[in-house]
Short mmCIF file of C-alpha atoms and ligand atoms in Angstrom, two decimals:
data_model
loop_
_atom_site.label_atom_id
_atom_site.label_comp_id
_atom_site.label_asym_id
_atom_site.label_seq_id
_atom_site.Cartn_x
_atom_site.Cartn_y
_atom_site.Cartn_z
CA UNK F 20 -24.14 14.49 -64.37
CA UNK F 21 -22.11 17.72 -64.42
CA UNK F 22 -23.92 20.41 -62.47
CA UNK F 23 -21.58 23.37 -62.34
CA UNK F 24 -23.82 26.43 -62.16
CA UNK F 25 -26.65 25.07 -60.06
CA UNK F 26 -25.86 24.70 -56.41
CA UNK F 27 -27.90 23.29 -53.65
CA UNK F 28 -27.70 24.26 -50.03
CA UNK F 29 -29.36 22.53 -47.16
CA UNK F 30 -29.53 24.13 -43.77
CA UNK F 31 -31.10 22.74 -40.68
CA UNK F 32 -33.48 25.20 -39.15
CA UNK F 33 -32.56 26.22 -35.68
CA UNK F 34 -35.55 26.14 -33.37
CA UNK F 35 -35.08 27.62 -29.93
CA UNK F 36 -31.32 27.24 -30.21
CA UNK F 37 -31.24 23.59 -31.27
CA UNK F 38 -31.16 22.17 -34.76
CA UNK F 39 -34.44 20.56 -35.78
CA UNK F 40 -33.27 17.83 -38.10
CA UNK F 41 -36.70 17.36 -39.63
CA UNK F 42 -36.85 20.95 -40.93
CA UNK F 43 -34.50 21.24 -43.88
CA UNK F 44 -34.42 24.17 -46.26
CA UNK F 45 -32.86 23.86 -49.64
CA UNK F 46 -31.97 26.48 -52.20
CA UNK F 47 -30.98 26.26 -55.83
CA UNK F 48 -28.86 29.03 -57.31
CA UNK F 49 -29.53 29.70 -60.96
CA UNK F 50 -27.70 32.08 -63.27
CA UNK F 51 -28.71 33.47 -66.65
CA UNK F 52 -28.39 31.25 -69.74
CA UNK F 53 -27.30 32.13 -73.30
CA UNK F 54 -28.96 29.24 -75.09
CA UNK F 55 -30.19 25.66 -74.82
CA UNK F 56 -28.40 23.10 -76.94
CA UNK F 57 -28.84 19.35 -76.76
CA UNK F 58 -30.91 16.25 -77.01
CA UNK F 59 -32.78 14.56 -74.15
CA UNK F 60 -35.20 11.77 -73.40
CA UNK F 61 -37.45 12.42 -70.43
CA UNK F 62 -38.83 10.26 -67.62
CA UNK F 63 -42.19 8.61 -68.27
CA UNK F 64 -45.43 10.55 -68.19
CA UNK F 65 -46.80 10.90 -64.66
CA UNK F 66 -50.50 10.89 -65.62
CA UNK F 67 -50.09 7.82 -67.83
CA UNK F 68 -47.99 5.97 -65.22
CA UNK F 69 -50.60 6.44 -62.45
CA UNK F 70 -53.33 5.09 -64.70
CA UNK F 71 -51.26 2.19 -65.99
CA UNK F 72 -50.51 1.08 -62.41
CA UNK F 73 -54.09 1.42 -61.14
CA UNK F 74 -55.67 -0.35 -64.11
CA UNK F 75 -53.01 -3.08 -64.04
CA UNK F 76 -53.71 -3.69 -60.34
CA UNK F 77 -57.35 -4.37 -61.21
CA UNK F 78 -56.45 -6.67 -64.13
CA UNK F 79 -55.92 -10.43 -64.03
CA UNK F 80 -52.27 -11.43 -64.49
CA UNK F 81 -49.11 -9.44 -64.99
CA UNK F 82 -48.52 -6.10 -66.63
CA UNK F 83 -45.13 -4.64 -67.52
CA UNK F 84 -44.29 -1.02 -68.07
CA UNK F 85 -41.17 0.46 -69.58
CA UNK F 86 -40.09 4.05 -68.85
CA UNK F 87 -42.46 4.18 -65.87
CA UNK F 88 -42.42 7.66 -64.27
CA UNK F 89 -39.61 8.29 -61.80
CA UNK F 90 -41.77 10.91 -60.09
CA UNK F 91 -42.33 10.78 -56.34
CA UNK F 92 -46.10 10.99 -57.01
CA UNK F 93 -46.07 7.75 -58.99
CA UNK F 94 -43.95 6.09 -56.29
CA UNK F 95 -46.81 6.99 -53.90
CA UNK F 96 -49.28 5.18 -56.16
CA UNK F 97 -47.06 2.08 -56.31
CA UNK F 98 -46.54 1.98 -52.55
CA UNK F 99 -50.28 2.37 -51.86
CA UNK F 100 -50.95 -0.55 -54.23
CA UNK F 101 -48.34 -2.66 -52.43
CA UNK F 102 -50.07 -1.90 -49.14
CA UNK F 103 -53.26 -3.20 -50.73
CA UNK F 104 -51.64 -6.57 -51.43
CA UNK F 105 -50.61 -5.92 -55.04
CA UNK F 106 -47.20 -7.30 -55.99
CA UNK F 107 -45.07 -4.56 -57.58
CA UNK F 108 -41.48 -5.01 -58.70
CA UNK F 109 -39.24 -2.37 -60.18
CA UNK F 110 -35.89 -2.57 -61.95
CA UNK F 111 -34.81 0.90 -62.95
CA UNK F 112 -37.74 2.31 -64.86
CA UNK F 113 -39.23 -1.08 -65.75
CA UNK F 114 -42.15 -1.88 -63.48
CA UNK F 115 -44.08 -5.14 -63.21
CA UNK F 116 -47.45 -5.42 -61.49
CA UNK F 117 -49.31 -8.64 -60.69
CA UNK F 118 -52.99 -7.74 -60.94
CA UNK F 119 -55.35 -8.99 -58.24
CA UNK F 120 -58.64 -8.64 -60.16
CA UNK F 121 -60.99 -6.96 -57.71
CA UNK F 122 -59.44 -8.75 -54.72
CA UNK F 123 -57.37 -6.11 -52.94
CA UNK F 124 -56.47 -6.85 -49.30
CA UNK F 125 -57.43 -4.52 -46.49
CA UNK F 126 -54.42 -2.30 -45.67
CA UNK F 127 -53.05 -2.52 -42.15
CA UNK F 128 -52.34 1.25 -41.93
CA UNK F 129 -53.48 4.49 -43.60
CA UNK F 130 -52.41 4.72 -47.23
CA UNK F 131 -49.99 7.62 -47.71
CA UNK F 132 -50.52 9.43 -51.01
CA UNK F 133 -47.69 11.90 -50.26
CA UNK F 134 -48.16 15.06 -52.34
CA UNK F 135 -50.21 13.32 -55.01
CA UNK F 136 -53.77 14.46 -55.64
CA UNK F 137 -53.96 12.05 -58.59
CA UNK F 138 -53.13 9.08 -56.34
CA UNK F 139 -55.73 10.03 -53.76
CA UNK F 140 -58.56 10.91 -56.11
CA UNK F 141 -58.08 8.02 -58.53
CA UNK F 142 -57.30 5.32 -55.96
CA UNK F 143 -60.41 6.36 -54.00
CA UNK F 144 -62.46 5.12 -56.96
CA UNK F 145 -61.00 1.63 -56.63
CA UNK F 146 -61.24 1.58 -52.82
CA UNK F 147 -64.92 2.56 -52.91
CA UNK F 148 -65.63 -0.79 -54.56
CA UNK F 149 -63.85 -2.95 -51.95
CA UNK F 150 -65.42 -4.83 -49.05
CA UNK F 151 -63.14 -3.18 -46.47
CA UNK F 152 -62.56 0.25 -44.96
CA UNK F 153 -59.40 2.15 -45.84
CA UNK F 154 -57.90 5.52 -44.98
CA UNK F 155 -56.19 7.78 -47.51
CA UNK F 156 -53.92 10.51 -46.26
CA UNK F 157 -51.05 12.66 -47.53
CA UNK F 158 -48.67 15.51 -46.82
CA UNK F 159 -49.72 18.93 -45.55
CA UNK F 160 -50.40 20.28 -49.03
CA UNK F 161 -52.54 17.29 -50.03
CA UNK F 162 -54.44 17.40 -46.72
CA UNK F 163 -55.58 20.92 -47.62
CA UNK F 164 -56.96 20.00 -51.04
CA UNK F 165 -60.68 19.61 -51.82
CA UNK F 166 -62.05 16.07 -52.03
CA UNK F 167 -65.80 16.74 -52.03
CA UNK F 168 -65.65 16.40 -55.79
CA UNK F 169 -64.95 12.67 -55.42
CA UNK F 170 -66.80 12.08 -52.13
CA UNK F 171 -70.11 13.03 -53.73
CA UNK F 172 -70.14 10.58 -56.68
CA UNK F 173 -68.63 7.75 -54.62
CA UNK F 174 -71.35 8.15 -51.96
CA UNK F 175 -73.97 8.15 -54.70
CA UNK F 176 -72.52 4.80 -55.77
CA UNK F 177 -73.06 3.41 -52.24
CA UNK F 178 -69.66 3.87 -50.56
CA UNK F 179 -69.39 5.89 -47.33
CA UNK F 180 -66.60 8.46 -47.39
CA UNK F 181 -65.74 10.42 -44.24
CA UNK F 182 -63.52 13.49 -44.55
CA UNK F 183 -62.42 16.54 -42.56
CA UNK F 184 -64.88 19.05 -44.04
CA UNK F 185 -64.28 17.76 -47.53
CA UNK F 186 -60.48 17.48 -47.06
CA UNK F 187 -58.22 14.48 -46.37
CA UNK F 188 -57.73 12.20 -44.61
CA UNK F 189 -60.51 10.21 -46.27
CA UNK F 190 -61.96 7.15 -44.56
CA UNK F 191 -63.59 5.05 -47.25
CA UNK F 192 -66.04 2.33 -46.28
CA UNK F 193 -66.30 0.40 -49.51
CA UNK F 194 -69.23 -1.53 -50.91
CA UNK F 195 -69.06 -4.46 -53.28
CA UNK F 196 -70.54 -4.13 -55.81
CA UNK F 197 -71.10 -0.40 -56.09
CA UNK F 198 -74.25 0.94 -57.71
CA UNK F 199 -73.83 2.11 -61.29
CA UNK F 200 -74.68 5.82 -61.71
CA UNK F 201 -74.96 8.47 -64.36
CA UNK F 202 -72.79 11.42 -63.32
CA UNK F 203 -72.33 14.89 -64.77
CA UNK F 204 -68.89 16.22 -63.77
CA UNK F 205 -69.39 19.50 -61.86
CA UNK F 206 -65.74 20.52 -62.44
CA UNK F 207 -63.49 19.94 -65.43
CA UNK F 208 -61.20 17.36 -63.83
CA UNK F 209 -59.56 14.30 -65.36
CA UNK F 210 -58.89 13.02 -61.84
CA UNK F 211 -62.59 13.05 -60.95
CA UNK F 212 -63.54 11.54 -64.33
CA UNK F 213 -61.02 8.76 -63.69
CA UNK F 214 -62.18 8.20 -60.11
CA UNK F 215 -65.78 7.58 -61.22
CA UNK F 216 -64.78 5.41 -64.21
CA UNK F 217 -62.53 3.24 -62.00
CA UNK F 218 -65.36 2.92 -59.46
CA UNK F 219 -67.59 2.02 -62.40
CA UNK F 220 -65.36 -0.99 -63.11
CA UNK F 221 -66.29 -2.25 -59.60
CA UNK F 222 -70.02 -1.43 -59.97
CA UNK F 223 -72.93 -3.55 -61.06
CA UNK F 224 -74.06 -2.34 -64.49
CA UNK F 225 -73.35 0.68 -66.68
CA UNK F 226 -71.74 3.77 -65.11
CA UNK F 227 -71.83 6.93 -67.19
CA UNK F 228 -69.73 10.05 -66.79
CA UNK F 229 -70.71 13.22 -68.64
CA UNK F 230 -68.01 15.78 -69.36
CA UNK F 231 -68.62 19.27 -70.72
CA UNK F 232 -65.05 20.54 -71.15
CA UNK F 233 -62.55 18.11 -72.55
CA UNK F 234 -59.85 17.03 -70.06
CA UNK F 235 -56.85 14.74 -70.58
CA UNK F 236 -58.00 11.38 -71.96
CA UNK F 237 -55.28 8.98 -70.76
CA UNK F 238 -57.73 6.88 -68.69
CA UNK F 239 -59.93 6.26 -71.69
CA UNK F 240 -56.90 5.37 -73.83
CA UNK F 241 -55.39 3.11 -71.16
CA UNK F 242 -58.70 1.32 -70.55
CA UNK F 243 -58.99 0.63 -74.28
CA UNK F 244 -55.38 -0.61 -74.37
CA UNK F 245 -56.30 -3.07 -71.58
CA UNK F 246 -59.46 -4.11 -73.52
CA UNK F 247 -61.73 -2.72 -70.81
CA UNK F 248 -65.19 -2.24 -72.34
CA UNK F 249 -65.48 1.56 -72.49
CA UNK F 250 -67.85 3.47 -74.77
CA UNK F 251 -67.40 7.12 -75.72
CA UNK F 252 -70.19 9.08 -77.38
CA UNK F 253 -71.42 12.64 -77.84
CA UNK F 254 -74.70 13.94 -76.40
CA UNK F 255 -77.32 14.57 -79.12
CA UNK F 256 -76.91 18.33 -78.80
CA UNK F 257 -73.08 17.91 -78.72
CA UNK F 258 -72.99 19.74 -75.36
CA UNK F 259 -70.96 17.02 -73.65
CA UNK F 260 -69.08 13.76 -74.06
CA UNK F 261 -70.43 10.61 -72.40
CA UNK F 262 -68.05 7.88 -71.17
CA UNK F 263 -69.52 4.59 -70.02
CA UNK F 264 -68.10 1.42 -68.51
CA UNK F 265 -69.88 -1.78 -67.54
CA UNK F 266 -68.94 -3.50 -64.31
CA UNK F 267 -67.88 -5.69 -62.76
CA UNK F 268 -65.16 -5.66 -65.43
CA UNK F 269 -62.68 -8.49 -66.03
CA UNK F 270 -59.63 -7.97 -68.18
CA UNK F 271 -56.04 -9.13 -68.58
CA UNK F 272 -52.69 -7.45 -67.82
CA UNK F 273 -50.73 -5.81 -70.66
CA UNK F 274 -47.40 -4.33 -71.61
CA UNK F 275 -47.20 -0.55 -71.86
CA UNK F 276 -44.38 1.63 -73.17
CA UNK F 277 -44.73 4.98 -71.44
CA UNK F 278 -43.67 8.08 -73.38
CA UNK F 279 -41.80 11.05 -71.90
CA UNK F 280 -43.87 13.51 -69.90
CA UNK F 281 -45.00 16.51 -71.94
CA UNK F 282 -45.63 18.59 -68.82
CA UNK F 283 -41.98 18.08 -67.79
CA UNK F 284 -40.83 18.82 -71.34
CA UNK F 285 -42.77 22.09 -71.31
CA UNK F 286 -40.12 23.74 -69.08
CA UNK F 287 -37.30 22.81 -71.44
CA UNK F 288 -39.35 23.74 -74.50
CA UNK F 289 -40.13 27.19 -73.09
CA UNK F 290 -36.48 27.86 -72.22
CA UNK F 291 -35.37 26.80 -75.71
CA UNK F 292 -38.11 28.76 -77.47
CA UNK F 293 -37.20 31.95 -75.59
CA UNK F 294 -33.41 31.80 -75.79
CA UNK F 295 -32.25 32.78 -79.32
CA UNK F 296 -30.19 30.20 -81.27
CA UNK F 297 -31.27 27.34 -79.02
CA UNK F 298 -31.56 23.83 -80.51
CA UNK F 299 -33.44 21.30 -78.41
CA UNK F 300 -34.45 17.76 -79.38
CA UNK F 301 -36.69 15.67 -77.17
CA UNK F 302 -37.12 12.02 -78.11
CA UNK F 303 -40.12 9.76 -77.56
CA UNK F 304 -42.25 12.37 -75.92
CA UNK F 305 -45.96 11.99 -75.18
CA UNK F 306 -47.83 14.25 -77.62
CA UNK F 307 -51.41 13.39 -76.71
CA UNK F 308 -53.55 16.27 -78.06
CA UNK F 309 -55.25 16.76 -74.68
CA UNK F 310 -51.82 17.64 -73.25
CA UNK F 311 -50.04 19.69 -75.90
CA UNK F 312 -51.95 22.99 -75.79
CA UNK F 313 -48.84 24.69 -74.36
CA UNK F 314 -46.96 23.82 -77.55
CA UNK F 315 -49.83 25.18 -79.68
CA UNK F 316 -49.93 28.39 -77.65
CA UNK F 317 -46.16 28.87 -77.99
CA UNK F 318 -46.46 28.26 -81.74
CA UNK F 319 -49.22 30.84 -81.99
CA UNK F 320 -46.83 33.28 -80.29
CA UNK F 321 -44.25 32.63 -82.99
CA UNK F 322 -42.14 29.82 -81.48
CA UNK F 323 -40.58 27.33 -83.90
CA UNK F 324 -41.48 23.82 -82.75
CA UNK F 325 -41.62 20.78 -85.03
CA UNK F 326 -42.64 17.21 -84.30
CA UNK F 327 -42.71 13.88 -86.06
CA UNK F 328 -45.30 11.63 -84.53
CA UNK F 329 -46.63 8.08 -84.34
CA UNK F 330 -48.98 5.96 -82.20
CA UNK F 331 -47.68 3.65 -79.50
CA UNK F 332 -49.75 1.76 -76.90
CA UNK F 333 -52.78 3.84 -77.89
CA UNK F 334 -51.03 7.16 -77.17
CA UNK F 335 -49.59 9.77 -79.55
CA UNK F 336 -45.80 9.84 -79.25
CA UNK F 337 -43.10 11.72 -81.16
CA UNK F 338 -39.77 13.42 -81.42
CA UNK F 339 -39.85 17.16 -80.93
CA UNK F 340 -37.44 19.87 -82.04
CA UNK F 341 -37.39 23.48 -80.86
CA UNK F 342 -35.40 26.18 -82.57
CA UNK F 343 -34.99 29.25 -80.37
CA UNK F 344 -35.60 32.57 -82.09
CA UNK F 345 -36.22 36.08 -81.03
CA UNK F 346 -39.20 35.99 -83.39
CA UNK F 347 -42.04 36.12 -80.86
CA UNK F 348 -44.36 38.68 -82.50
CA UNK F 349 -42.71 42.04 -82.18
CA UNK F 350 -45.52 44.45 -82.91
CA UNK F 351 -48.50 42.99 -81.11
CA UNK F 352 -49.96 45.65 -78.86
CA UNK F 353 -52.79 43.71 -77.19
CA UNK F 354 -52.29 40.86 -74.74
CA UNK F 355 -52.61 37.23 -75.77
CA UNK F 356 -55.67 35.95 -73.88
CA UNK F 357 -55.96 32.39 -72.56
CA UNK F 358 -59.36 31.37 -71.18
CA UNK F 359 -62.17 28.76 -71.28
CA UNK F 360 -61.27 25.35 -72.68
CA UNK F 361 -57.73 26.50 -73.51
CA UNK F 362 -57.10 27.25 -69.84
CA UNK F 363 -58.31 23.75 -68.89
CA UNK F 364 -56.06 22.16 -71.51
CA UNK F 365 -53.08 24.12 -70.17
CA UNK F 366 -53.84 23.70 -66.48
CA UNK F 367 -50.43 22.38 -65.38
CA UNK F 368 -48.49 24.74 -67.64
CA UNK F 369 -50.14 28.01 -66.58
CA UNK F 370 -47.44 29.24 -64.15
CA UNK F 371 -44.89 28.61 -66.90
CA UNK F 372 -47.08 30.37 -69.45
CA UNK F 373 -47.19 33.41 -67.15
CA UNK F 374 -43.36 33.39 -67.16
CA UNK F 375 -43.45 33.20 -70.98
CA UNK F 376 -45.88 36.15 -70.93
CA UNK F 377 -43.11 38.40 -69.58
CA UNK F 378 -41.29 37.91 -72.90
CA UNK F 379 -44.30 38.41 -75.21
CA UNK F 380 -45.05 41.83 -76.66
CA UNK F 381 -48.44 42.78 -75.26
CA UNK F 382 -48.09 40.20 -72.47
CA UNK F 383 -50.50 37.41 -71.58
CA UNK F 384 -53.82 37.36 -69.73
CA UNK F 385 -54.94 34.11 -68.10
CA UNK F 386 -58.62 33.76 -67.01
CA UNK F 387 -60.95 30.92 -65.90
CA UNK F 388 -58.07 29.43 -63.92
CA UNK F 389 -59.60 29.43 -60.41
CA UNK F 390 -58.59 25.74 -60.07
CA UNK F 391 -54.98 26.91 -59.86
CA UNK F 392 -55.67 28.18 -56.35
CA UNK F 393 -56.28 24.62 -55.11
CA UNK F 394 -53.35 22.80 -56.70
CA UNK F 395 -50.22 21.79 -54.74
CA UNK F 396 -50.02 25.49 -53.79
CA UNK F 397 -52.12 28.54 -54.64
CA UNK F 398 -50.41 28.79 -58.01
CA UNK F 399 -51.91 32.18 -58.87
CA UNK F 400 -50.51 33.90 -55.78
CA UNK F 401 -47.22 31.99 -56.00
CA UNK F 402 -46.76 33.02 -59.64
CA UNK F 403 -47.73 36.65 -59.06
CA UNK F 404 -45.37 37.04 -56.07
CA UNK F 405 -42.39 35.47 -57.80
CA UNK F 406 -42.93 37.42 -61.03
CA UNK F 407 -43.15 40.68 -59.08
CA UNK F 408 -39.92 39.81 -57.24
CA UNK F 409 -38.26 39.57 -60.66
CA UNK F 410 -39.52 43.00 -61.74
CA UNK F 411 -42.53 41.95 -63.84
CA UNK F 412 -45.71 44.01 -63.98
CA UNK F 413 -48.50 41.61 -62.94
CA UNK F 414 -52.14 41.99 -61.98
CA UNK F 415 -53.81 39.27 -59.90
CA UNK F 416 -57.43 38.18 -60.46
CA UNK F 417 -59.51 35.65 -58.53
CA UNK F 418 -59.37 33.38 -61.55
CA UNK F 419 -56.05 34.26 -63.13
CA UNK F 420 -53.58 37.03 -63.81
CA UNK F 421 -52.35 39.48 -66.41
CA UNK F 422 -48.65 39.89 -67.05
CA UNK F 423 -47.16 42.68 -69.15
CA UNK F 424 -44.40 42.04 -71.66
CA UNK F 425 -41.78 42.19 -72.88
CA UNK F 426 -39.68 42.94 -69.81
CA UNK F 427 -36.11 42.14 -68.76
CA UNK F 428 -36.51 40.05 -65.61
CA UNK F 429 -33.88 40.40 -62.93
CA UNK F 430 -32.57 37.70 -60.62
CA UNK F 431 -34.34 37.45 -57.26
CA UNK F 432 -35.03 35.30 -54.22
CA UNK F 433 -37.90 33.08 -55.32
CA UNK F 434 -40.12 30.70 -53.37
CA UNK F 435 -41.26 27.33 -54.73
CA UNK F 436 -44.08 27.26 -52.17
CA UNK F 437 -43.15 23.55 -52.01
CA UNK F 438 -44.80 23.17 -55.42
CA UNK F 439 -42.87 21.36 -58.16
CA UNK F 440 -44.38 23.28 -61.06
CA UNK F 441 -43.67 26.64 -59.42
CA UNK F 442 -40.04 25.61 -58.76
CA UNK F 443 -39.53 24.59 -62.41
CA UNK F 444 -41.40 27.55 -63.94
CA UNK F 445 -39.22 29.97 -61.97
CA UNK F 446 -36.06 28.08 -62.84
CA UNK F 447 -36.91 28.92 -66.45
CA UNK F 448 -37.59 32.55 -65.45
CA UNK F 449 -34.19 32.62 -63.71
CA UNK F 450 -32.45 31.43 -66.90
CA UNK F 451 -34.00 34.38 -68.76
CA UNK F 452 -33.23 36.92 -66.02
CA UNK F 453 -30.16 39.06 -65.54
CA UNK F 454 -27.97 38.14 -62.56
CA UNK F 455 -28.51 35.32 -60.15
CA UNK F 456 -31.66 33.86 -58.61
CA UNK F 457 -32.22 31.55 -55.68
CA UNK F 458 -35.16 29.20 -55.49
CA UNK F 459 -36.16 28.23 -51.99
CA UNK F 460 -37.43 24.66 -51.60
CA UNK F 461 -36.21 23.40 -54.96
CA UNK F 462 -36.24 19.72 -53.93
CA UNK F 463 -39.96 19.54 -54.60
CA UNK F 464 -39.19 19.06 -58.32
CA UNK F 465 -38.87 15.36 -57.37
CA UNK F 466 -42.66 15.23 -57.22
CA UNK F 467 -42.84 15.14 -61.01
CA UNK F 468 -39.34 15.45 -62.50
CA UNK F 469 -36.44 13.99 -60.49
CA UNK F 470 -33.23 15.01 -62.21
CA UNK F 471 -34.76 18.23 -63.58
CA UNK F 472 -31.82 20.45 -62.60
CA UNK F 473 -29.21 17.98 -63.87
CA UNK F 474 -31.13 17.53 -67.14
CA UNK F 475 -31.34 21.26 -67.62
CA UNK F 476 -27.69 21.79 -66.74
CA UNK F 477 -26.70 19.24 -69.42
CA UNK F 478 -28.29 21.39 -72.15
CA UNK F 479 -27.76 24.96 -70.88
CA UNK F 480 -24.98 27.09 -72.34
CA UNK F 481 -23.92 30.19 -70.47
C1 S3P V 524 -54.21 15.20 -63.71
C2 S3P V 524 -55.26 16.07 -63.86
C3 S3P V 524 -55.18 17.48 -63.52
C4 S3P V 524 -53.74 17.93 -63.40
C5 S3P V 524 -52.93 17.00 -62.56
C6 S3P V 524 -52.90 15.62 -63.20
C7 S3P V 524 -54.40 13.79 -64.09
O1 S3P V 524 -55.83 17.69 -62.27
O2 S3P V 524 -53.70 19.23 -62.86
O3 S3P V 524 -51.61 17.48 -62.46
O4 S3P V 524 -53.41 13.04 -64.23
O5 S3P V 524 -55.56 13.40 -64.27
P1 S3P V 524 -57.41 17.94 -62.19
O6 S3P V 524 -58.09 16.67 -62.51
O7 S3P V 524 -57.65 18.37 -60.76
O8 S3P V 524 -57.70 19.04 -63.17
#
């Protein structure tokens, strides 16, 4: 793909006078854009792909997936499954998995989850229900992330999970079958919900998970698509949702068509919405309502986004069209506030929303987002520092930030903090800014959206 304005530089770091081949820095240069114009189809949804692979591994017989995520995170899930004796074959973006029922084989080495918190937290649920001991590890970022949130329920189910003060590596001594439990989620986390539900499939009896704030529901949808017996109900006082599965569960493999990833699309949608006269079409995009809050927030700020939608493989899918205007509300004096359940629904899009806030009259305030500090990087600090480097007026809170708008951003040296969503959010900021920006460590976009820069370059007009 033509990539004329985005350049990548790799330099070997020089340590004590000699090149250290293992330390490679990369930069992406990005210049201002006039508009976005074009039509794209995006790689498969990362959250759906992880779940499809994990549930298929536990099924009897084969499953086939089309448009499986190209993300490095999902490759980590597939390689962990292979190391557990699951046969995985891949031709392009078509993936085939031969399920092993509950009979995984003990891995001969630690399972490397790379940068992927989803892989570690969700796979731990399956490993807790095995007769062997396994070790889950990952890169430096993942090894700093909190795992107590899954250790606690899995130990209550009878597994033993050893960690480094609640952080990876995790050594999981499984138990077969696990004990069924009733568990109230202490944090709003789809990964933890999924971990306990997957463990529940390997338990004896009914496992219940209670959730107060709605999180993405792909596990529930995928389980239903695989005919896994899952019940969903509301508590009598409507204070929470109750999910229950009965184990040990037996079910068959299935075919799944995986829609494009909305969280990847969000970067393109924001750029198109903010650059006047843009026309962007995205085909066959996942539009699950637990994922599209970013689109609703942009619409409430005046962005013109239309969709036509249908159901496929128990997920909402559609074609989306953005028309870029300069019609974001002109005369609003107070900031647009994002907090509570809206923050949870937008969790992966918050750095990008902060970038959008620089273009919104009155700006944007984000609260209740403390979880952002324990993602692939501290996304609050990363966002605040990069926005300030571009000339934005930003205040940092423990649980969020406030950004003033509208402001003309200027090009700057930006840091990805090795975090894919920070790299992509600030690529969008760089398109809106005057002059040229450089993003340090841009390769990390591969974690969720390989081909991001090429895709963007194919639709950017300068
Ligand atoms: C995910 C859930 C979210 C999200 C992550 C993917 C998932 O994490 O941030 O990128 O696929 O379940 P939490 O469960 O920690 O909120």
